[in-house]
Amino acid sequence: MRRGRALAAAVLALASTAAAQQQVQPTITLTPDCIDTRPRAWTITATGRMPYPGVTVYVQFDYGGSNPRTSTGSVNNSYQYSVTLSVPTASYTGTSWRVAAFQTEPDGGIVAFAETLFRSPCTTSTTTPSSSSSSSSSTSSSSSSSSSSTSSSTTSTSTTTTTTVAPSRVPVLAITPAVGPPGFVAIATGAGFPPGPVTLDWDRGIGGAAAVADASGTFSVPVPVLRKDVLGPRTLTAVGGAATASTTFLVVPASMQPDRFVFRG
């Protein structure tokens, strides 16, 4: 009898823990989240929440090279973590970089993922278009005599500086492929966005991604579907400045995956 009660209590405790883990959304916050002047080296502290206490959390600074800077930490029983990341050089190009925090299974599959951006400089300068200006001059004279009259005039001239405004672009978002199993990483591609940071979020499930639209308004970024995430249709929405675009994705059981699907892990 006592063994049965103890087993029931253990099952309830596990169920309670699992329910709490499902409610914990992975997050990441950087301190600082930007710098104006790049020193030869600097450190960033990443804090946030992850759903699996006792499981290592990885924090990765992706500067666009083949070997992103990575530090590790632990998640406490309150689902919180704090990891200090050292960035040893100021030679990285660009004005913003992705910083991700994630947890993995023993086989390497990502089970929790959060992402944000680190910026340099902190402020973005803007150029004010030159205002239109014009100048004109006109001269006329006339004389008359008893037999004839003579008049002369100078045609007015003007100089105008104008700024041409490009037609507004319609933001679009696509994801390739548009179907995949849990643990899969798809590629989201956007166009027509204002240059700068873009955030991408699922309307159901957990995770998302962050990107930077280039001067032409385009970006491409991996978007993970976590291994233990929910099945079914979902919508991915990208927001950059005042631009918003969405696309759909279908999460299917692994047994239904086409041969071309590749897992990360």
XYZ file of N, CA and C in Angstrom, residues 31-238:
624
model
N 23.095 41.923 -21.284
C 23.556 43.091 -20.541
C 25.065 43.235 -20.757
N 25.511 44.269 -21.491
C 24.673 45.221 -22.237
C 24.151 44.563 -23.512
N 23.195 45.204 -24.177
C 22.696 44.664 -25.433
C 23.237 45.430 -26.633
N 24.154 46.404 -26.346
C 24.780 47.153 -27.431
C 25.987 47.906 -26.891
N 26.866 48.342 -27.795
C 27.993 49.205 -27.445
C 28.166 50.219 -28.566
N 28.602 51.443 -28.202
C 28.822 52.476 -29.216
C 30.234 52.418 -29.786
N 31.219 52.211 -28.918
C 32.613 52.126 -29.348
C 33.128 50.725 -29.067
N 33.624 50.063 -30.083
C 34.080 48.689 -29.922
C 35.489 48.637 -29.330
N 35.638 48.094 -28.132
C 36.982 47.914 -27.558
C 37.649 46.695 -28.193
N 38.852 46.428 -27.775
C 39.540 45.252 -28.303
C 38.880 43.969 -27.817
N 38.224 44.040 -26.682
C 37.506 42.877 -26.160
C 36.414 43.370 -25.231
N 35.331 42.630 -25.143
C 34.269 42.989 -24.224
C 33.523 41.735 -23.796
N 32.729 41.863 -22.749
C 31.954 40.727 -22.247
C 30.474 41.073 -22.245
N 29.665 40.044 -22.447
C 28.217 40.167 -22.445
C 27.665 39.151 -21.449
N 26.710 39.552 -20.639
C 26.039 38.624 -19.734
C 24.646 38.326 -20.277
N 24.391 37.045 -20.504
C 23.084 36.603 -20.990
C 22.312 35.981 -19.835
N 21.112 36.462 -19.610
C 20.251 35.899 -18.572
C 18.902 35.552 -19.184
N 18.194 34.639 -18.523
C 16.882 34.267 -19.032
C 16.362 33.018 -18.363
N 15.420 32.371 -19.037
C 14.786 31.165 -18.513
C 14.847 30.058 -19.556
N 15.010 28.834 -19.068
C 14.989 27.641 -19.903
C 14.134 26.585 -19.199
N 13.465 25.692 -19.948
C 12.485 24.790 -19.328
C 13.053 23.559 -18.640
N 14.384 23.322 -18.715
C 14.931 22.077 -18.168
C 16.018 22.353 -17.125
N 15.657 22.367 -15.848
C 16.650 22.585 -14.785
C 17.696 21.471 -14.786
N 18.934 21.858 -14.467
C 20.003 20.879 -14.396
C 20.611 20.517 -15.735
N 20.026 20.985 -16.824
C 20.541 20.710 -18.165
C 21.357 21.916 -18.634
N 22.506 21.658 -19.220
C 23.398 22.727 -19.663
C 22.696 23.654 -20.651
N 22.933 24.970 -20.491
C 22.454 25.946 -21.458
C 23.671 26.492 -22.203
N 23.564 26.580 -23.516
C 24.626 27.110 -24.367
C 24.233 28.511 -24.826
N 25.177 29.450 -24.751
C 24.961 30.803 -25.257
C 25.999 31.036 -26.350
N 25.516 31.414 -27.519
C 26.375 31.484 -28.703
C 26.282 32.851 -29.367
N 27.437 33.480 -29.568
C 27.544 34.761 -30.272
C 27.929 34.460 -31.718
N 27.000 34.677 -32.646
C 27.227 34.349 -34.050
C 27.656 35.607 -34.798
N 28.960 35.728 -35.060
C 29.480 36.907 -35.744
C 29.526 36.726 -37.250
N 29.013 35.599 -37.747
C 28.985 35.360 -39.172
C 30.138 34.527 -39.686
N 31.038 34.100 -38.809
C 32.158 33.274 -39.215
C 31.869 31.795 -39.036
N 32.886 30.965 -39.208
C 32.701 29.516 -39.141
C 32.819 28.968 -37.721
N 33.215 29.803 -36.753
C 33.414 29.328 -35.387
C 32.800 30.299 -34.397
N 31.451 30.290 -34.220
C 30.800 31.231 -33.294
C 31.326 31.082 -31.881
N 31.364 32.193 -31.128
C 31.806 32.167 -29.738
C 30.712 31.545 -28.873
N 31.085 30.575 -28.046
C 30.098 29.851 -27.243
C 30.564 29.732 -25.801
N 29.635 29.984 -24.864
C 29.874 29.743 -23.440
C 28.721 28.908 -22.905
N 28.956 28.243 -21.778
C 27.926 27.375 -21.210
C 27.638 27.753 -19.762
N 26.470 27.361 -19.295
C 26.071 27.593 -17.920
C 25.048 26.552 -17.508
N 24.492 26.714 -16.326
C 23.514 25.759 -15.820
C 22.198 26.472 -15.546
N 21.117 25.702 -15.579
C 19.775 26.217 -15.302
C 19.377 25.736 -13.913
N 18.986 26.664 -13.031
C 18.648 26.282 -11.666
C 17.212 25.757 -11.573
N 16.796 25.421 -10.381
C 15.462 24.844 -10.188
C 14.338 25.845 -10.426
N 14.693 27.126 -10.534
C 13.700 28.148 -10.864
C 13.680 28.445 -12.364
N 14.378 27.591 -13.131
C 14.418 27.677 -14.596
C 15.206 28.897 -15.082
N 16.091 29.428 -14.239
C 16.838 30.616 -14.606
C 18.303 30.287 -14.878
N 18.941 31.104 -15.716
C 20.362 30.933 -16.005
C 21.017 32.301 -16.158
N 22.338 32.322 -16.000
C 23.138 33.521 -16.225
C 24.491 33.067 -16.766
N 24.840 33.513 -17.945
C 26.073 33.084 -18.613
C 26.817 34.315 -19.112
N 28.111 34.390 -18.811
C 28.954 35.481 -19.300
C 29.716 35.018 -20.532
N 29.605 35.800 -21.589
C 30.220 35.461 -22.871
C 31.303 36.480 -23.184
N 32.509 36.007 -23.474
C 33.615 36.888 -23.808
C 33.751 37.008 -25.323
N 33.781 38.245 -25.796
C 33.973 38.514 -27.224
C 35.357 39.150 -27.374
N 36.353 38.395 -27.842
C 37.745 38.833 -27.723
C 38.236 39.790 -28.797
N 37.443 40.122 -29.792
C 37.954 40.984 -30.846
C 36.891 41.972 -31.285
N 37.337 43.128 -31.770
C 36.412 44.151 -32.240
C 36.401 44.231 -33.757
N 36.923 43.224 -34.430
C 37.076 43.283 -35.878
C 35.873 42.741 -36.638
N 34.815 42.337 -35.943
C 33.644 41.807 -36.630
C 32.984 42.896 -37.460
N 32.571 42.550 -38.663
C 31.911 43.514 -39.522
C 30.412 43.523 -39.267
N 29.764 44.590 -39.680
C 28.327 44.689 -39.489
C 27.972 45.569 -38.309
N 26.668 45.690 -38.048
C 26.185 46.523 -36.946
C 25.340 45.745 -35.947
N 25.034 44.489 -36.224
C 24.277 43.668 -35.269
C 24.593 42.204 -35.491
N 24.535 41.432 -34.399
C 24.873 40.012 -34.454
C 23.874 39.209 -33.627
N 23.620 37.999 -34.044
C 22.687 37.123 -33.343
C 23.362 36.487 -32.129
N 22.647 36.446 -31.008
C 23.093 35.746 -29.808
C 21.972 34.789 -29.414
N 22.295 33.507 -29.358
C 21.284 32.480 -29.097
C 21.590 31.744 -27.801
N 20.532 31.328 -27.108
C 20.639 30.463 -25.933
C 19.809 29.217 -26.215
N 20.359 28.033 -25.919
C 19.610 26.821 -26.210
C 20.054 25.668 -25.314
N 19.177 24.687 -25.180
C 19.451 23.437 -24.489
C 19.301 22.297 -25.476
N 20.067 21.218 -25.246
C 20.039 20.095 -26.173
C 19.815 18.783 -25.434
N 19.386 17.773 -26.197
C 19.311 16.411 -25.692
C 20.699 15.785 -25.770
N 20.901 14.609 -25.151
C 22.215 13.971 -25.221
C 22.702 13.721 -26.648
N 21.768 13.519 -27.593
C 22.181 13.264 -28.973
C 22.431 14.552 -29.757
N 22.277 15.696 -29.089
C 22.571 16.967 -29.742
C 21.371 17.700 -30.274
N 20.191 17.098 -30.262
C 19.000 17.767 -30.765
C 18.578 18.925 -29.871
N 18.213 20.053 -30.466
C 17.800 21.236 -29.708
C 16.402 21.023 -29.149
N 16.244 21.240 -27.834
C 14.932 21.085 -27.190
C 14.393 22.407 -26.664
N 15.216 23.440 -26.557
C 14.775 24.760 -26.120
C 15.684 25.796 -26.780
N 15.102 26.900 -27.246
C 15.868 27.844 -28.057
C 15.302 29.251 -27.903
N 16.180 30.224 -27.714
C 15.794 31.631 -27.687
C 16.905 32.438 -28.347
N 16.563 33.587 -28.895
C 17.535 34.351 -29.666
C 17.243 35.840 -29.575
N 18.305 36.659 -29.639
C 18.151 38.109 -29.659
C 19.304 38.690 -30.462
N 19.403 40.026 -30.488
C 20.449 40.692 -31.254
C 21.311 41.567 -30.354
N 22.615 41.600 -30.665
C 23.556 42.529 -30.030
C 23.954 43.550 -31.086
N 23.926 44.859 -30.743
C 24.110 45.913 -31.722
C 25.329 46.790 -31.412
N 25.920 47.308 -32.467
C 26.987 48.297 -32.334
C 27.005 49.132 -33.620
N 26.765 50.439 -33.509
C 26.560 51.224 -32.286
C 25.152 51.062 -31.741
N 24.916 51.674 -30.582
C 23.597 51.569 -29.950
C 22.545 52.388 -30.681
N 22.969 53.513 -31.271
C 22.035 54.382 -31.976
C 22.273 54.278 -33.461
N 21.216 54.463 -34.224
C 21.299 54.421 -35.671
C 21.094 55.816 -36.215
N 22.065 56.298 -37.002
C 21.949 57.640 -37.567
C 21.041 57.618 -38.786
N 20.316 58.686 -38.975
C 19.437 58.807 -40.129
C 19.782 60.073 -40.897
N 19.575 60.061 -42.192
C 19.862 61.208 -43.048
C 18.567 61.881 -43.439
N 18.464 63.164 -43.190
C 17.271 63.913 -43.537
C 17.369 64.374 -44.984
N 16.368 64.033 -45.809
C 16.423 64.462 -47.216
C 16.501 65.983 -47.317
N 17.241 66.466 -48.339
C 17.346 67.911 -48.532
C 16.017 68.456 -49.002
N 15.644 69.599 -48.468
C 14.374 70.210 -48.836
C 14.495 70.916 -50.178
N 13.357 70.985 -50.844
C 13.349 71.627 -52.164
C 13.573 73.130 -52.006
N 14.328 73.697 -52.915
C 14.553 75.145 -52.892
C 14.511 75.665 -54.311
N 14.113 76.827 -54.458
C 14.073 77.415 -55.803
C 14.396 78.902 -55.725
N 14.966 79.432 -56.805
C 15.236 80.856 -56.899
C 14.908 81.308 -58.306
N 14.426 82.454 -58.407
C 14.087 82.955 -59.738
C 14.408 84.443 -59.819
N 14.690 84.892 -61.017
C 14.967 86.306 -61.229
C 14.335 86.728 -62.543
N 13.897 87.930 -62.572
C 13.270 88.440 -63.793
C 13.582 89.927 -63.911
N 14.002 90.353 -65.077
C 14.331 91.748 -65.318
C 13.626 92.210 -66.588
N 13.029 93.338 -66.531
C 12.381 93.882 -67.723
C 12.608 95.384 -67.781
N 12.716 95.934 -68.961
C 12.866 97.368 -69.139
C 12.120 97.782 -70.393
N 11.712 98.983 -70.405
C 10.990 99.469 -71.589
C 11.272 100.953 -71.807
N 11.249 101.355 -73.010
C 11.398 102.773 -73.354
C 10.470 103.081 -74.516
N 10.080 104.269 -74.565
C 9.168 104.664 -75.652
C 9.604 105.993 -76.254
N 9.318 106.160 -77.480
C 9.557 107.426 -78.188
C 8.320 107.758 -79.006
N 8.391 108.860 -79.676
C 7.235 109.298 -80.446
C 6.916 108.371 -81.586
N 7.922 107.649 -82.126
C 7.701 106.810 -83.285
C 7.705 105.328 -82.991
N 8.371 104.904 -81.902
C 8.488 103.460 -81.645
C 8.720 103.227 -80.166
N 8.512 101.962 -79.742
C 8.802 101.583 -78.360
C 9.608 100.309 -78.356
N 10.506 100.176 -77.410
C 11.381 99.011 -77.323
C 11.243 98.420 -75.930
N 11.100 97.102 -75.838
C 11.047 96.439 -74.528
C 11.941 95.230 -74.547
N 12.532 94.938 -73.424
C 13.397 93.749 -73.302
C 13.076 93.063 -71.995
N 13.214 91.757 -71.968
C 12.935 90.993 -70.747
C 13.886 89.827 -70.646
N 14.154 89.445 -69.439
C 14.986 88.267 -69.181
C 14.100 87.171 -68.623
N 14.100 85.979 -69.258
C 13.248 84.873 -68.827
C 13.695 84.377 -67.470
N 12.747 84.137 -66.576
C 13.092 83.692 -65.224
C 13.677 82.292 -65.245
N 14.635 82.037 -64.370
C 15.259 80.717 -64.249
C 15.113 80.247 -62.821
N 15.092 78.943 -62.626
C 14.962 78.398 -61.269
C 15.825 77.171 -61.117
N 16.291 76.934 -59.911
C 17.060 75.735 -59.571
C 16.335 75.025 -58.439
N 15.985 73.769 -58.639
C 15.209 73.023 -57.642
C 15.892 71.705 -57.300
N 16.029 71.434 -56.031
C 16.566 70.146 -55.587
C 15.409 69.299 -55.083
N 15.261 68.124 -55.650
C 14.146 67.253 -55.264
C 14.667 65.917 -54.766
N 13.888 65.306 -53.928
C 14.198 63.967 -53.415
C 13.147 63.002 -53.934
N 13.590 61.981 -54.613
C 12.668 60.986 -55.151
C 12.387 59.924 -54.100
N 11.139 59.686 -53.789
C 10.754 58.685 -52.807
C 10.424 57.385 -53.523
N 11.129 56.330 -53.164
C 10.888 55.037 -53.805
C 9.510 54.524 -53.434
N 8.849 53.827 -54.353
C 7.533 53.285 -54.012
C 7.640 52.321 -52.846
N 6.616 52.307 -52.000
C 6.643 51.449 -50.828
C 6.699 49.976 -51.241
N 7.451 49.180 -50.494
C 7.604 47.773 -50.793
C 6.677 46.954 -49.908
N 6.139 45.893 -50.479
C 5.266 45.006 -49.727
C 6.128 43.890 -49.141
N 6.201 43.765 -47.803
C 7.029 42.708 -47.208
C 6.433 41.336 -47.467
N 7.300 40.386 -47.758
C 6.879 39.005 -47.982
C 7.787 38.081 -47.180
N 7.243 36.909 -46.820
C 7.995 35.929 -46.033
C 7.712 34.542 -46.587
N 8.754 33.741 -46.730
C 8.619 32.360 -47.198
C 9.447 31.456 -46.311
N 9.046 30.186 -46.186
C 9.803 29.214 -45.405
C 9.992 27.947 -46.236
N 11.200 27.417 -46.238
C 11.549 26.270 -47.068
C 12.250 25.188 -46.245
N 11.726 23.935 -46.285
C 10.431 23.561 -46.837
C 9.303 24.020 -45.917
N 8.071 23.849 -46.349
C 6.932 24.320 -45.575
C 6.328 23.226 -44.705
N 6.997 22.098 -44.592
C 6.530 20.985 -43.765
C 7.746 20.266 -43.199
N 7.660 19.808 -41.956
C 8.779 19.106 -41.346
C 8.394 18.554 -39.983
N 9.192 17.609 -39.464
C 8.916 17.003 -38.163
C 9.526 17.811 -37.025
N 9.164 17.529 -35.777
C 9.846 18.147 -34.637
C 11.350 17.870 -34.697
N 12.152 18.855 -34.355
C 13.606 18.727 -34.433
C 14.170 19.201 -35.748
N 13.301 19.632 -36.645
C 13.738 20.066 -37.965
C 14.067 21.553 -37.957
N 14.977 21.978 -38.826
C 15.329 23.394 -38.971
C 15.031 23.822 -40.407
N 14.062 24.712 -40.560
C 13.704 25.239 -41.868
C 14.406 26.579 -42.097
N 14.344 27.079 -43.318
C 14.969 28.356 -43.666
C 13.883 29.361 -44.031
N 13.846 30.465 -43.289
C 12.899 31.544 -43.562
C 13.612 32.632 -44.357
N 12.956 33.096 -45.420
C 13.507 34.138 -46.283
C 12.503 35.269 -46.407
N 12.967 36.495 -46.210
C 12.088 37.654 -46.291
C 12.596 38.668 -47.292
N 11.676 39.483 -47.796
C 12.019 40.556 -48.721
C 11.032 41.695 -48.525
N 11.470 42.909 -48.887
C 10.601 44.067 -48.768
C 10.553 44.672 -47.383
N 11.482 44.313 -46.499
C 11.522 44.848 -45.142
C 12.457 46.053 -45.093
N 12.235 46.968 -44.157
C 13.202 48.052 -43.974
C 14.508 47.490 -43.426
N 15.647 48.021 -43.839
C 16.926 47.518 -43.321
C 16.981 47.611 -41.801
N 17.479 46.541 -41.169
C 17.576 46.525 -39.715
C 17.073 45.235 -39.121
N 16.926 45.193 -37.787
C 16.538 43.960 -37.092
C 15.132 43.500 -37.472
N 14.989 42.172 -37.553
C 13.692 41.540 -37.816
C 13.519 40.398 -36.814
N 12.375 40.310 -36.161
C 12.091 39.209 -35.247
C 11.063 38.283 -35.884
N 11.251 36.970 -35.678
C 10.349 35.968 -36.229
C 9.831 35.099 -35.088
N 8.520 34.906 -35.019
C 7.909 34.142 -33.940
C 6.823 33.221 -34.486
N 6.710 32.016 -33.863
C 5.617 31.102 -34.161
C 4.374 31.552 -33.392
N 3.197 31.317 -33.968
C 1.978 31.634 -33.239
C 1.609 30.536 -32.245
N 2.176 29.334 -32.391
C 2.019 28.255 -31.425
C 3.338 27.490 -31.355
N 3.546 26.791 -30.254
C 4.854 26.184 -30.043
C 5.797 27.190 -29.424
N 7.063 26.845 -29.325
C 8.049 27.723 -28.702
C 9.200 27.974 -29.660
N 9.963 28.997 -29.347
C 11.111 29.327 -30.184
C 10.786 30.405 -31.197
N 11.704 30.628 -32.102
C 11.594 31.662 -33.112
C 12.981 31.962 -33.633
N 13.191 33.147 -34.147
C 14.506 33.502 -34.675
C 14.610 35.017 -34.755
N 15.820 35.494 -35.001
C 16.079 36.915 -35.213
C 16.975 37.055 -36.429
N 16.748 38.084 -37.209
C 17.528 38.296 -38.424
C 17.782 39.788 -38.588
N 18.574 40.112 -39.602
C 18.845 41.507 -39.935
C 18.620 41.668 -41.440
N 17.662 42.497 -41.815
C 17.427 42.785 -43.223
C 18.538 43.691 -43.748
N 19.084 43.352 -44.914
C 20.164 44.150 -45.462
C 19.620 45.404 -46.163
N 20.509 46.114 -46.851
C 20.104 47.375 -47.469
C 19.007 47.198 -48.508
N 18.934 46.003 -49.102
C 17.894 45.743 -50.100
C 16.597 45.252 -49.472
N 16.595 45.075 -48.119
C 15.387 44.649 -47.431
C 15.174 43.156 -47.374
N 16.220 42.369 -47.652
C 16.087 40.912 -47.646
C 16.875 40.290 -46.500
N 16.472 39.082 -46.097
C 17.190 38.323 -45.079
C 16.888 36.846 -45.255
N 17.733 36.006 -44.670
C 17.535 34.559 -44.662
C 18.074 34.029 -43.347
N 17.278 33.225 -42.630
C 17.664 32.793 -41.291
C 17.099 31.399 -40.998
N 17.852 30.531 -40.295
C 17.311 29.233 -39.878
C 16.257 29.421 -38.784
N 15.190 28.644 -38.861
C 14.137 28.683 -37.851
C 13.900 27.255 -37.357
N 14.234 26.952 -36.095
C 14.096 25.583 -35.598
C 12.683 25.262 -35.134
N 12.322 23.984 -35.302
C 11.124 23.422 -34.674
C 11.633 22.454 -33.613
N 11.366 22.713 -32.360
C 11.945 21.925 -31.283
C 11.457 20.485 -31.315
N 12.292 19.582 -30.825
C 12.001 18.150 -30.914
C 10.726 17.757 -30.190
N 10.396 18.432 -29.094
C 9.225 18.062 -28.309
C 8.091 19.065 -28.489
N 8.084 19.745 -29.630
C 7.074 20.755 -29.873
C 5.786 20.132 -30.404
N 4.722 20.962 -30.468
C 3.407 20.464 -30.853
C 3.332 20.202 -32.347
N 2.481 19.235 -32.741
C 2.267 18.919 -34.142
C 1.149 19.793 -34.706
N 1.074 19.826 -36.028
C -0.002 20.537 -36.690
C 0.450 21.817 -37.367
N -0.515 22.532 -37.963
C -0.176 23.780 -38.670
C 0.151 24.900 -37.708
N 1.009 25.799 -38.152
C 1.379 26.979 -37.363
C 1.747 28.104 -38.321
N 1.790 29.311 -37.788
C 2.123 30.488 -38.589
C 3.395 31.128 -38.066
N 4.290 31.460 -38.981
C 5.512 32.190 -38.645
C 5.319 33.638 -39.086
N 5.521 34.576 -38.153
C 5.354 35.997 -38.448
C 6.673 36.725 -38.257
N 7.035 37.538 -39.238
C 8.248 38.350 -39.172
C 7.858 39.812 -39.037
